[in-house]
PDB file of C-alpha atoms and ligand atoms in Angstrom:
ATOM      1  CA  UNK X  62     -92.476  27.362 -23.791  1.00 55.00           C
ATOM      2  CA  UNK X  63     -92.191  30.083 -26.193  1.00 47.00           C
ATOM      3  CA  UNK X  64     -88.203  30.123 -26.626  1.00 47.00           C
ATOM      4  CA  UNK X  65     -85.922  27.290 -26.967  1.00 45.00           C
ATOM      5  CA  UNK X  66     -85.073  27.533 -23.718  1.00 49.00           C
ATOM      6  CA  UNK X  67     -86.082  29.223 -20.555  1.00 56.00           C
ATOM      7  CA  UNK X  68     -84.679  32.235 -19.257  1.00 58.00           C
ATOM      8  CA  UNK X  69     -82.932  31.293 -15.919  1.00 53.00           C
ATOM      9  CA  UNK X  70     -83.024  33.852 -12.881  1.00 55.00           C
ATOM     10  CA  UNK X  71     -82.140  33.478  -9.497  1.00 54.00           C
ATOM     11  CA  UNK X  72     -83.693  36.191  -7.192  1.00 52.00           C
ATOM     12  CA  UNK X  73     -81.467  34.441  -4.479  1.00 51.00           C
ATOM     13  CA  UNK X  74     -78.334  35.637  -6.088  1.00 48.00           C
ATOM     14  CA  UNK X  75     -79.085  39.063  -6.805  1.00 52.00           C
ATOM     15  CA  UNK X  76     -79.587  38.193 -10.447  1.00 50.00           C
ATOM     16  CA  UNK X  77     -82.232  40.917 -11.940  1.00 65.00           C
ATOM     17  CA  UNK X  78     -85.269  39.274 -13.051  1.00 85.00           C
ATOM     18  CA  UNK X  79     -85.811  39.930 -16.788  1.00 92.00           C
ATOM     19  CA  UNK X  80     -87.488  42.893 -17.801  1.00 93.00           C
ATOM     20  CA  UNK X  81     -89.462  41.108 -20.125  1.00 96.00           C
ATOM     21  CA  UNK X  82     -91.225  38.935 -17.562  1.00 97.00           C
ATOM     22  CA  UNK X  83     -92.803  41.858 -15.262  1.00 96.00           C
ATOM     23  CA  UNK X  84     -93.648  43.747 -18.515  1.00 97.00           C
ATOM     24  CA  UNK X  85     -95.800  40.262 -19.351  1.00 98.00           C
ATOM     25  CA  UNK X  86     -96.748  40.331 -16.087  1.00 98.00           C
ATOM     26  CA  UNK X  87     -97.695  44.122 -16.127  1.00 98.00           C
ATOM     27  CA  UNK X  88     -99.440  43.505 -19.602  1.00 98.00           C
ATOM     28  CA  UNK X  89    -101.620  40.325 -18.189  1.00 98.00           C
ATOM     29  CA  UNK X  90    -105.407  41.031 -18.811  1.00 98.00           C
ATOM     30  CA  UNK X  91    -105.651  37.601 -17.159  1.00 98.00           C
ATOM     31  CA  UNK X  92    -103.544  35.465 -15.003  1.00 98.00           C
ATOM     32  CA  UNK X  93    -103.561  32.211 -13.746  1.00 99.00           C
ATOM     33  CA  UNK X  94    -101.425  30.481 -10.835  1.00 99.00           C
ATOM     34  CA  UNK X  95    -100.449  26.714 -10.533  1.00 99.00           C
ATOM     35  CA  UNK X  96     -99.739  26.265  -6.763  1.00 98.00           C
ATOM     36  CA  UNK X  97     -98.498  22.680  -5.325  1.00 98.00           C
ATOM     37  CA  UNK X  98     -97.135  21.764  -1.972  1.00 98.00           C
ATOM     38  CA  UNK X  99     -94.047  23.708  -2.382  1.00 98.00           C
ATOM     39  CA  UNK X 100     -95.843  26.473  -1.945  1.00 98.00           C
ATOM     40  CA  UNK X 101     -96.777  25.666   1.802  1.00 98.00           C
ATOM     41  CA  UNK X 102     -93.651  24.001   2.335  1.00 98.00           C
ATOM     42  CA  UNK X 103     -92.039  27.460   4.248  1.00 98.00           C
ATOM     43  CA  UNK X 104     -95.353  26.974   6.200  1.00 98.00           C
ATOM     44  CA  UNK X 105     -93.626  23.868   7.473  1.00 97.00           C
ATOM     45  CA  UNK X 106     -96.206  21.816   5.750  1.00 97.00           C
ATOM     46  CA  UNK X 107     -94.186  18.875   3.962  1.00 95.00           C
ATOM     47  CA  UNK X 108     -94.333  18.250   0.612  1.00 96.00           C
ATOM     48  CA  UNK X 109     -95.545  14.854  -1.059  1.00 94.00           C
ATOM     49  CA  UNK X 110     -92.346  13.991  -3.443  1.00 92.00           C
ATOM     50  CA  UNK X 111     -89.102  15.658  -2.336  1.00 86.00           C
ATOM     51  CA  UNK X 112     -86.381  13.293  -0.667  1.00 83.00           C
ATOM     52  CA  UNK X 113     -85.894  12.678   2.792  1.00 79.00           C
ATOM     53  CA  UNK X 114     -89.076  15.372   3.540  1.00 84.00           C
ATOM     54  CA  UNK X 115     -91.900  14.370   1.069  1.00 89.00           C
ATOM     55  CA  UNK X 116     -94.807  12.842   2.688  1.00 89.00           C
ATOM     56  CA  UNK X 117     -94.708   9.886   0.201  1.00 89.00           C
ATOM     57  CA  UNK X 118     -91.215   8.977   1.291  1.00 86.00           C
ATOM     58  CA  UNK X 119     -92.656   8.122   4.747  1.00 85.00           C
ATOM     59  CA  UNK X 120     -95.808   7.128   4.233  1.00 89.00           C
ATOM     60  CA  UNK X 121     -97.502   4.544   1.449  1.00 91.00           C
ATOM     61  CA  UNK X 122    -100.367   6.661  -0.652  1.00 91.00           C
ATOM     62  CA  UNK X 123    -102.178   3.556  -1.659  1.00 90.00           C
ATOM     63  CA  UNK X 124    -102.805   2.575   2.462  1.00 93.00           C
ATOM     64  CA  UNK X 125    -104.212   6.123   3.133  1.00 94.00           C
ATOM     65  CA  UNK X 126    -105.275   7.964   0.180  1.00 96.00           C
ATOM     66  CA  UNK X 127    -107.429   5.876  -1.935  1.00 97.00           C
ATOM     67  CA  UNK X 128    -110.901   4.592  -1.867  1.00 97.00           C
ATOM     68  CA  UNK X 129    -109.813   1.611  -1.057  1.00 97.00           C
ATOM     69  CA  UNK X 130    -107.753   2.242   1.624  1.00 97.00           C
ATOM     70  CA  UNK X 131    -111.095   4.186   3.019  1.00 98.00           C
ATOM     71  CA  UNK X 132    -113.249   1.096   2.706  1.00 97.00           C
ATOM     72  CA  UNK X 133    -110.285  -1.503   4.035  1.00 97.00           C
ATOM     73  CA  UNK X 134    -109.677   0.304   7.381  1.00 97.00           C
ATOM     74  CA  UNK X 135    -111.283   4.142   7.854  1.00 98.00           C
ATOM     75  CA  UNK X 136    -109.849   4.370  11.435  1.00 97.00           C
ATOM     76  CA  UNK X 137    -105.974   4.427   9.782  1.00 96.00           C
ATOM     77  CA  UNK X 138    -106.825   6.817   7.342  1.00 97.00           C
ATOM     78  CA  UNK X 139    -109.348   8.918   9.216  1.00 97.00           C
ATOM     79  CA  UNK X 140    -106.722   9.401  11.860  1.00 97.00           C
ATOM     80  CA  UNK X 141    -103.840  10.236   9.550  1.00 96.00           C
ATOM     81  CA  UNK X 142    -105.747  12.929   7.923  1.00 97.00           C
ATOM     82  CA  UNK X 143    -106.986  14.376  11.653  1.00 97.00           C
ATOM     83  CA  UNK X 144    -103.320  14.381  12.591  1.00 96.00           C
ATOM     84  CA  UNK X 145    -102.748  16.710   9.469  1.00 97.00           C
ATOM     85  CA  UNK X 146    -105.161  18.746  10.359  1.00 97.00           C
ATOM     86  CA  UNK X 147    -103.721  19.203  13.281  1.00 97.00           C
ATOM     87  CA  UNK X 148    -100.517  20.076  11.982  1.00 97.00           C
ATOM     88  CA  UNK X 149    -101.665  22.302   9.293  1.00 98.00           C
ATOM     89  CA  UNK X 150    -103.432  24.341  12.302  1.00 98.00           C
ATOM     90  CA  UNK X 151    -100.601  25.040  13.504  1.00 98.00           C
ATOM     91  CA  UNK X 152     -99.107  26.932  10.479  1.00 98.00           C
ATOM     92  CA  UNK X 153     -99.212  30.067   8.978  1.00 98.00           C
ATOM     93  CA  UNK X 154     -99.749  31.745   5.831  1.00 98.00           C
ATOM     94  CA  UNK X 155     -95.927  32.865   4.467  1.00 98.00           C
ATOM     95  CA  UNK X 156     -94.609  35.208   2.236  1.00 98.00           C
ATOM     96  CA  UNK X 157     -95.286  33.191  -0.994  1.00 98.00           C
ATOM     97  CA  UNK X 158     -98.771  32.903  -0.270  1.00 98.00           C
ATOM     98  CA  UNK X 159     -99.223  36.852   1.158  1.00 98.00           C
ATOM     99  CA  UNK X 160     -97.272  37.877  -2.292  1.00 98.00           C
ATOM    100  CA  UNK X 161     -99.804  35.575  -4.257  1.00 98.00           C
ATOM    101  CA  UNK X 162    -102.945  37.825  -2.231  1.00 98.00           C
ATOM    102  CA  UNK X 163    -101.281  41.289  -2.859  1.00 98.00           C
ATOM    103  CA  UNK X 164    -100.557  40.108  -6.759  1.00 98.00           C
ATOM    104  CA  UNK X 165    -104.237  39.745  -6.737  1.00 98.00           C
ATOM    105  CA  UNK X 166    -105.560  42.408  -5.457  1.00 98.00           C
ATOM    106  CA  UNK X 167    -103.199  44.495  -7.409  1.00 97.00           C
ATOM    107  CA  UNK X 168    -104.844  42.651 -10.514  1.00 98.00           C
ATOM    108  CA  UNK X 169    -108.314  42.608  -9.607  1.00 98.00           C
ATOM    109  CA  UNK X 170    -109.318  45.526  -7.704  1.00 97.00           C
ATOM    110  CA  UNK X 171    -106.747  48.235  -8.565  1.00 96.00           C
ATOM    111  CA  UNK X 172    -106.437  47.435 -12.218  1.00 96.00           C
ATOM    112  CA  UNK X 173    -110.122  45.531 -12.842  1.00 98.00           C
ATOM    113  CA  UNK X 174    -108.221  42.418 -14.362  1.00 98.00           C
ATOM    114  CA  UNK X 175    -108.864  38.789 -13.769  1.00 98.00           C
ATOM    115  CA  UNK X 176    -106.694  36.549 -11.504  1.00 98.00           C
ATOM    116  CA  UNK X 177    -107.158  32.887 -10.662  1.00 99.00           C
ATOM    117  CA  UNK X 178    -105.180  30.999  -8.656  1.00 99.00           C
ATOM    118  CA  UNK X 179    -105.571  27.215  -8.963  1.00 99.00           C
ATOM    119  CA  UNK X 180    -104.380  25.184  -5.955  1.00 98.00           C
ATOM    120  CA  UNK X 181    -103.650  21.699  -5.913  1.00 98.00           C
ATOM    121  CA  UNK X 182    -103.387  22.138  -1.779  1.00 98.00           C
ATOM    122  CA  UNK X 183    -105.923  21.029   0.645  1.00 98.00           C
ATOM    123  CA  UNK X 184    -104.466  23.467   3.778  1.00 98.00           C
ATOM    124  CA  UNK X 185    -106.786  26.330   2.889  1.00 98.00           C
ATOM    125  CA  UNK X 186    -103.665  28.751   3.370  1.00 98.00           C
ATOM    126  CA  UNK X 187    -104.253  30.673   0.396  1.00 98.00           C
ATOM    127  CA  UNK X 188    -107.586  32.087   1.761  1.00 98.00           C
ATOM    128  CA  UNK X 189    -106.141  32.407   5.055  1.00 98.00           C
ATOM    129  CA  UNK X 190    -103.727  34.947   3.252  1.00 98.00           C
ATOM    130  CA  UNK X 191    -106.199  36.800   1.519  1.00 98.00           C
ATOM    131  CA  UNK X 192    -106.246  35.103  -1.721  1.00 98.00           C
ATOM    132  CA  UNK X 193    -110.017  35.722  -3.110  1.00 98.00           C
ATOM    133  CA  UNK X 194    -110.606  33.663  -6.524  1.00 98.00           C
ATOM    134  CA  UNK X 195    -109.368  30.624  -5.103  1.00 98.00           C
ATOM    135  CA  UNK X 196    -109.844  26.848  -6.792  1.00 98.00           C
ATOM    136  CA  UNK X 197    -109.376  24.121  -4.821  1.00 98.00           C
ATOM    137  CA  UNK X 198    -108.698  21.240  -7.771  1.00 98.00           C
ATOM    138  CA  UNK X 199    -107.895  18.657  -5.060  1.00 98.00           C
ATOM    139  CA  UNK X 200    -110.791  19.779  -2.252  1.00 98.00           C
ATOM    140  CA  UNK X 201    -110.004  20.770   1.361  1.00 98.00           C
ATOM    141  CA  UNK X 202    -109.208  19.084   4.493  1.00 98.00           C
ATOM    142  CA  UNK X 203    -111.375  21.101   6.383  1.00 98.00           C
ATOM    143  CA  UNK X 204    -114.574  19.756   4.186  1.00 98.00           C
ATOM    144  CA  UNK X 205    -115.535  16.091   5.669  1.00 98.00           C
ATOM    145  CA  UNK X 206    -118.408  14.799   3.711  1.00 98.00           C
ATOM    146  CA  UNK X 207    -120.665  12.064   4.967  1.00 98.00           C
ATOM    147  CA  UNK X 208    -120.580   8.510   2.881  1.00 97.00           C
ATOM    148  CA  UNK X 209    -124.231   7.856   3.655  1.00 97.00           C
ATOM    149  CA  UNK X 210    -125.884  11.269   2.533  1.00 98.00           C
ATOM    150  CA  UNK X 211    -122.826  12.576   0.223  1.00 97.00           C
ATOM    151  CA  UNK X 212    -123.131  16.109   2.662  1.00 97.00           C
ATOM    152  CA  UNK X 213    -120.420  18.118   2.961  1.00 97.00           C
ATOM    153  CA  UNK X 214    -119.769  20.738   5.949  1.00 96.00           C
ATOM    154  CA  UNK X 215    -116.619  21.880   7.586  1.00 97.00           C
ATOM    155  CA  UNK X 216    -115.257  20.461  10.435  1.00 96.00           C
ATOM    156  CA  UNK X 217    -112.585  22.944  12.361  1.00 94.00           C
ATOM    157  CA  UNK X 218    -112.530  21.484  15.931  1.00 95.00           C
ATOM    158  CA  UNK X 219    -109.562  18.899  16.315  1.00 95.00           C
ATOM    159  CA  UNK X 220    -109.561  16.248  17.185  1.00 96.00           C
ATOM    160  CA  UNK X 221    -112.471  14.524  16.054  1.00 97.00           C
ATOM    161  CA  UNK X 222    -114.056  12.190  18.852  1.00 96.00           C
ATOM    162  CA  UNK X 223    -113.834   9.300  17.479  1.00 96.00           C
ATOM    163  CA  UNK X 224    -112.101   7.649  14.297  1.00 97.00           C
ATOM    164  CA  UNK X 225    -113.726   7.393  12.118  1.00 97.00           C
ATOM    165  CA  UNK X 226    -115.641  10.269  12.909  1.00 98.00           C
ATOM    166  CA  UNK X 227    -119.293   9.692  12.217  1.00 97.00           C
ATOM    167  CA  UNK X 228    -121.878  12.746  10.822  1.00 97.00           C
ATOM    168  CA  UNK X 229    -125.008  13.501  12.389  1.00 95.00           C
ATOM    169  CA  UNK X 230    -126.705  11.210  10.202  1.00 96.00           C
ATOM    170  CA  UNK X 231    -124.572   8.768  11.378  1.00 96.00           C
ATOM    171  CA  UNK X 232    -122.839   7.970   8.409  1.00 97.00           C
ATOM    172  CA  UNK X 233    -118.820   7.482   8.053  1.00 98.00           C
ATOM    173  CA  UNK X 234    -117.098  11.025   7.199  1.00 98.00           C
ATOM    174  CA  UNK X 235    -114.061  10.923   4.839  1.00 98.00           C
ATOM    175  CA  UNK X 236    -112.495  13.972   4.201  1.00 98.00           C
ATOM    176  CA  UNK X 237    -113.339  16.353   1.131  1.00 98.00           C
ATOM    177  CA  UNK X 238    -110.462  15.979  -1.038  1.00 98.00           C
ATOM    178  CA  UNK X 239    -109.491  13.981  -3.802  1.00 98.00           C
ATOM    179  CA  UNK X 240    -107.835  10.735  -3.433  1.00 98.00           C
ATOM    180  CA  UNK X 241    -105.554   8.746  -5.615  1.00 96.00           C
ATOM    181  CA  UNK X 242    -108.260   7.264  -8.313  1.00 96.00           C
ATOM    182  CA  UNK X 243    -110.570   9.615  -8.139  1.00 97.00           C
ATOM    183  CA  UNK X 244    -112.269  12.168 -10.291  1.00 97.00           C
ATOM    184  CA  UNK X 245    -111.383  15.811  -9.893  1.00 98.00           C
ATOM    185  CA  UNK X 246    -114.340  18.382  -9.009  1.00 97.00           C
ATOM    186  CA  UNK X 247    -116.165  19.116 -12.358  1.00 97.00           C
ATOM    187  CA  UNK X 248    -117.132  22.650 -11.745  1.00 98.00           C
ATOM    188  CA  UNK X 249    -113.298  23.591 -10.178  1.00 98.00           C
ATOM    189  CA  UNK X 250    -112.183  21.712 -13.652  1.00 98.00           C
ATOM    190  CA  UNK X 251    -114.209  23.408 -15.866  1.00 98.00           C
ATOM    191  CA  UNK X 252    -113.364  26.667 -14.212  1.00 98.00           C
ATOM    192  CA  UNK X 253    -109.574  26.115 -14.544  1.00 98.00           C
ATOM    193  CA  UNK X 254    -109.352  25.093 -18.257  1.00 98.00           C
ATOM    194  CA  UNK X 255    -111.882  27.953 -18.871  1.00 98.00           C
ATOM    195  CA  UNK X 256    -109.274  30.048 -17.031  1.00 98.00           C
ATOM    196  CA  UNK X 257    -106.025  28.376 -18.817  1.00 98.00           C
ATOM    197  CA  UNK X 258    -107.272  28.873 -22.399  1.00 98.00           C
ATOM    198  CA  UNK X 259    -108.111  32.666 -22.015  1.00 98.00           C
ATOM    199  CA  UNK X 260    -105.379  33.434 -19.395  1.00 98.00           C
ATOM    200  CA  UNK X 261    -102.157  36.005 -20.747  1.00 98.00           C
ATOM    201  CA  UNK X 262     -99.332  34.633 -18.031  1.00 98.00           C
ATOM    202  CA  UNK X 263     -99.428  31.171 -16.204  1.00 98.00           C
ATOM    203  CA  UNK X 264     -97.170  30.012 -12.979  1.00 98.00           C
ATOM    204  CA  UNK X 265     -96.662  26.923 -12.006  1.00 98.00           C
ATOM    205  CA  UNK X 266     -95.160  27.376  -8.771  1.00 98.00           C
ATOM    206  CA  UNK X 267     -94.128  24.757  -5.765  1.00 98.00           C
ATOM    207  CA  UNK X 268     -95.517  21.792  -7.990  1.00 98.00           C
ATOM    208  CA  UNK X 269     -93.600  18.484  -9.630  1.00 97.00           C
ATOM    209  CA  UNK X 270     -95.841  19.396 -12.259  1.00 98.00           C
ATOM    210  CA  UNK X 271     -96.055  14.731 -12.306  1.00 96.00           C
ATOM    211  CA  UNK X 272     -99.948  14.350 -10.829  1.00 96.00           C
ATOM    212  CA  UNK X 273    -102.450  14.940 -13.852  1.00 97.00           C
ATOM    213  CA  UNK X 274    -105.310  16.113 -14.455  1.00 97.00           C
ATOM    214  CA  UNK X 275    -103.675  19.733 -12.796  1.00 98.00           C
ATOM    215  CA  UNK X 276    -100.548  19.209 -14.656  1.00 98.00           C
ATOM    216  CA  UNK X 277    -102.048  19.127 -18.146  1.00 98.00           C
ATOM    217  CA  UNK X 278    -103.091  22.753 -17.675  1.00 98.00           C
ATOM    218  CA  UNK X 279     -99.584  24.213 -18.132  1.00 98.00           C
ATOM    219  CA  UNK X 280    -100.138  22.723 -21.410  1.00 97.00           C
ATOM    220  CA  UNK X 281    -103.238  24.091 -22.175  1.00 98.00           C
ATOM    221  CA  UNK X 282    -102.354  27.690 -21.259  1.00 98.00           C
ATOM    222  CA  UNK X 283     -99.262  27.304 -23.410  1.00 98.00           C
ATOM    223  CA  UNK X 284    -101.297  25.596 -26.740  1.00 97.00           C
ATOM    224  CA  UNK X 285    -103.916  28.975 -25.810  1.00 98.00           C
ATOM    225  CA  UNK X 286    -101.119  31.486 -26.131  1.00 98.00           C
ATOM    226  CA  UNK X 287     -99.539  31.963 -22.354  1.00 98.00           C
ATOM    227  CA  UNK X 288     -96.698  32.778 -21.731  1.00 98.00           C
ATOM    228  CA  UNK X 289     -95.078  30.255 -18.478  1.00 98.00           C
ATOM    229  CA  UNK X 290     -93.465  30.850 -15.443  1.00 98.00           C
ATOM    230  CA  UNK X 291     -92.412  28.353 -12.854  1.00 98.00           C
ATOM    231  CA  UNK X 292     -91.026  28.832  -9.359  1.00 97.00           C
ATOM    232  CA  UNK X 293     -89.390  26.429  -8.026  1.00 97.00           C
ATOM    233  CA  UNK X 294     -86.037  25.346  -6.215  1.00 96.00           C
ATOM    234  CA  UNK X 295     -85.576  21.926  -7.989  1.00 96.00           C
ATOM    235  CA  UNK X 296     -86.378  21.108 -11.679  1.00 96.00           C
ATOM    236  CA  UNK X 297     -89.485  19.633 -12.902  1.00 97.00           C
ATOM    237  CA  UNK X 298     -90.780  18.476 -16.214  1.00 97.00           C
ATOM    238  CA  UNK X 299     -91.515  21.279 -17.537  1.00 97.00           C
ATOM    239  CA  UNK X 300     -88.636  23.220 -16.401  1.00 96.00           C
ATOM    240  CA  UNK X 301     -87.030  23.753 -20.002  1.00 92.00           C
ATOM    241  CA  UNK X 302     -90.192  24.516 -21.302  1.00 92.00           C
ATOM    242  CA  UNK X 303     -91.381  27.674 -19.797  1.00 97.00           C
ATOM    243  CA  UNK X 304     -90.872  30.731 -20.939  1.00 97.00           C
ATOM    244  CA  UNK X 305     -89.199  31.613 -17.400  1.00 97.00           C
ATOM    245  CA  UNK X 306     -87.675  29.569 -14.687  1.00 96.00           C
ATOM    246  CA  UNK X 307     -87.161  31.227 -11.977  1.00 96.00           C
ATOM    247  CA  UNK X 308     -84.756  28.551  -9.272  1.00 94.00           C
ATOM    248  CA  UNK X 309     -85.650  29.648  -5.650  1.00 95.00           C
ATOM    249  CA  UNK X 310     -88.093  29.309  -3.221  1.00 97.00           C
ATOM    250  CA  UNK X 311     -91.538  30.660  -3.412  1.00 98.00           C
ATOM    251  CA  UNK X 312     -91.486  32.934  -0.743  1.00 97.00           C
ATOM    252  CA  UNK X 313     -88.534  34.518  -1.581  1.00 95.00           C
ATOM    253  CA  UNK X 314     -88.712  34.695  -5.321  1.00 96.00           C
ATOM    254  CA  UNK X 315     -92.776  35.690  -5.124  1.00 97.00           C
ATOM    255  CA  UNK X 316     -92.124  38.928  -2.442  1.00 96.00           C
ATOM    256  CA  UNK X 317     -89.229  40.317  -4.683  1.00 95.00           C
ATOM    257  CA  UNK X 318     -91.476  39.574  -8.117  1.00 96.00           C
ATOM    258  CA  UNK X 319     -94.422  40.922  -6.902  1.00 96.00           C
ATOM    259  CA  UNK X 320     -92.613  44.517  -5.631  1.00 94.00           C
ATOM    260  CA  UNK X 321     -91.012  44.655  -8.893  1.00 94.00           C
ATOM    261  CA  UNK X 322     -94.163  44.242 -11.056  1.00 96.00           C
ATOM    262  CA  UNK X 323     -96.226  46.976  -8.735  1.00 92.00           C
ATOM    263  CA  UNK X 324     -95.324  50.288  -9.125  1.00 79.00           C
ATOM    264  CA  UNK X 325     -94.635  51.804  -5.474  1.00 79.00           C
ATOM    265  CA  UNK X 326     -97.302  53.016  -3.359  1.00 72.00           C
ATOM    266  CA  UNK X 327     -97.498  56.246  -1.738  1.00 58.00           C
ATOM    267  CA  UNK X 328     -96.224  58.721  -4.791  1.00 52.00           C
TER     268      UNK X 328
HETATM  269  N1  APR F  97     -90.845  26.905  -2.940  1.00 61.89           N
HETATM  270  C1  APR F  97     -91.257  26.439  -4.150  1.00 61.89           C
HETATM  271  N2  APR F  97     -91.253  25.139  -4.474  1.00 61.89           N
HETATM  272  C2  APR F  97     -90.811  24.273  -3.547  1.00 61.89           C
HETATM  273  C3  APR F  97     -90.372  24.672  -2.269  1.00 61.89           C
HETATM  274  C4  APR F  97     -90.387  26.071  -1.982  1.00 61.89           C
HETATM  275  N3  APR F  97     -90.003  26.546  -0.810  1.00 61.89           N
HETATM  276  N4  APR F  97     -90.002  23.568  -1.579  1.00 61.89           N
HETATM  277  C5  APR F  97     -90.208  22.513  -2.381  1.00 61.89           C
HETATM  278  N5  APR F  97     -90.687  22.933  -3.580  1.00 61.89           N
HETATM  279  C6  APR F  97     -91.078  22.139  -4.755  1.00 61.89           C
HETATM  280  C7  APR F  97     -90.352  20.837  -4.931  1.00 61.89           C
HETATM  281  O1  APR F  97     -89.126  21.022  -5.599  1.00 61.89           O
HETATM  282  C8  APR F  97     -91.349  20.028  -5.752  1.00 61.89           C
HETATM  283  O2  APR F  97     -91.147  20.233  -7.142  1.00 61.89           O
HETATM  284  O3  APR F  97     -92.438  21.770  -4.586  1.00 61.89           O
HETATM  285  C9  APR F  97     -92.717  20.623  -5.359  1.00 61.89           C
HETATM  286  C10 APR F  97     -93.574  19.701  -4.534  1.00 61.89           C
HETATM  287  O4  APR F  97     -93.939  18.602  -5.304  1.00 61.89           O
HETATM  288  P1  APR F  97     -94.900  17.464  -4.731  1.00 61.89           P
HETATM  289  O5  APR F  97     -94.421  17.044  -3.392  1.00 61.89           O
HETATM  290  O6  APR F  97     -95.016  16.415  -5.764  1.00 61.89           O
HETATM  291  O7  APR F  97     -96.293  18.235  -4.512  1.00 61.89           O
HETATM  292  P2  APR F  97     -97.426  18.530  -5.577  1.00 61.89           P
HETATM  293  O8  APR F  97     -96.869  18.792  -6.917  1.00 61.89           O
HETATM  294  O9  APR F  97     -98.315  19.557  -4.964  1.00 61.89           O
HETATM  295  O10 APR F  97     -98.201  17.143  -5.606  1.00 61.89           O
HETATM  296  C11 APR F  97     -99.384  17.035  -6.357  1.00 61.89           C
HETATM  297  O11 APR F  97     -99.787  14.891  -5.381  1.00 61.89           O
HETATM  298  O12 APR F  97    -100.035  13.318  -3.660  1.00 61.89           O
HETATM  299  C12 APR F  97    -100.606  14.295  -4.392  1.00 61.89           C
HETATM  300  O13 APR F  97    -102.678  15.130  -3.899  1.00 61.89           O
HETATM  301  C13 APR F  97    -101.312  15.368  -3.636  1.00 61.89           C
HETATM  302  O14 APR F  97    -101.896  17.578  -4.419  1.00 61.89           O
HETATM  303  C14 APR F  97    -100.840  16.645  -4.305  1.00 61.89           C
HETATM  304  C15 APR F  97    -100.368  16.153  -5.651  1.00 61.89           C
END
């Protein structure tokens, strides 16, 4: 966002990553990470909006994630949400997300610097990797909260027993996360434009950077002073706006970042 255009590296093909970038990096008093379903994708998660793959290219959003499509017929949408719970069970944490955990450790308790990663994903793979300062923007699908009471708890056993599952109040539960229409968390909104204004280096990585409010905040690190870096195979909107693009996926280009911005261990 800084330079008329980005700097283009490929990891992938052996190009060096700039200098300039893990000196940013190394400089960072605070940074903040974007992450979208590309991140998860090597998980063998699908995404929402690439072709042939993306969730939204099979499915219709507006019979399964909305309010409405709650109210009309909670057994359809209950059951499509156990279903990817199920799935996401099944995965694992990958090198994207274990680079993301070591970047922030590296930040936070070697160096005493701040890191926040922002995550518009509901798989809770991030933690599972070790991330610590985690913000779930869009909720968790391990959170079911009751319709009658408005409780929350989490529910890990799959499947549920019946659809839709009921709480022990005996209200419907929906799962925690946020659905097309609906208002993001305050306090995980506050926390991330608190973190985007003051943050030093901002990725967006695995995102379309299309579903707002979460992809405003590029733009609000960038108006605070940031300096941008996306990840991502495919271009996005704000591709030829960052500062750096780097074209490749997550957990390749993360790994080989993250080992060049550490110094080696060991010495
Ligand atoms: N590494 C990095 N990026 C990848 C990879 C990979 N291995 N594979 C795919 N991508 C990129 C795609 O090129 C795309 O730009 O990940 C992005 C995924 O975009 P979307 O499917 O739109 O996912 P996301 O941006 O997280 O969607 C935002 O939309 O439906 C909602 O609530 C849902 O949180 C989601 C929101």
């Amino acid at each position: 966002m800084g330079h008329l255009k980005p700097r283009y590296t490929c990891p992938l093909m052996g190009i060096q990553l700039d200098p300039e970038l893990v000196d940013a990096i190394r400089a960072a008093e605070s940074v903040v990470v974007m992450t979208g379903a590309g991140i998860s994708a090597e998980s063998g998660i699908p995404t929402f909006r690439d072709e042939l793959t993306g969730m939204w290219e099979n499915y219709d959003p507006e019979q399964l994630a909305t309010p409405q499509a709650f109210e009309r017929d909670p057994e359809t949408v209950s059951r499509w949400y156990d279903q990817r719970r199920a799935n996401i069970a099944k995965c694992e944490p990958n090198a994207g997300h274990q680079a993301l955990a070591t970047l922030e450790r590296w930040q936070t308790k070697d160096r005493g610097r701040r890191f926040t990663l922002l995550t518009q994903n509901i798989d809770g793979l991030h933690r599972r990797a070790g991330s610590a300062n985690v913000v779930e923007l869009h909720g968790t699908i391990w959170r079911w909260r009751c319709t009658k009471t408005g409780r929350e708890r989490e529910y890990r056993h799959i499947p549920f027993p019946s659809y839709p599952p009921l709480s022990e109040d005996g209200g419907l539960l929906r799962p925690a996360v946020v659905w097309f229409g609906e208002m993001l968390p305050e306090r995980e909104m506050m926390t991330a434009q608190r973190e985007c204004e003051s943050c030093d280096v901002y990725f967006s990585i695995g995102t379309s950077t299309q579903v707002f409010p979460a992809a405003g905040l590029i733009q609000l690190a960038h108006a605070s002073g940031a300096r941008t870096v996306e990840v991502n195979p495919e271009t996005t909107p704000v591709s030829n706006l960052v500062d750096w693009s780097l074209r490749g996926p997550a957990g390749t280009v993360l790994p080989g970042l993250v080992e060049r911005v550490m110094p080696p261990t060991g010495t």
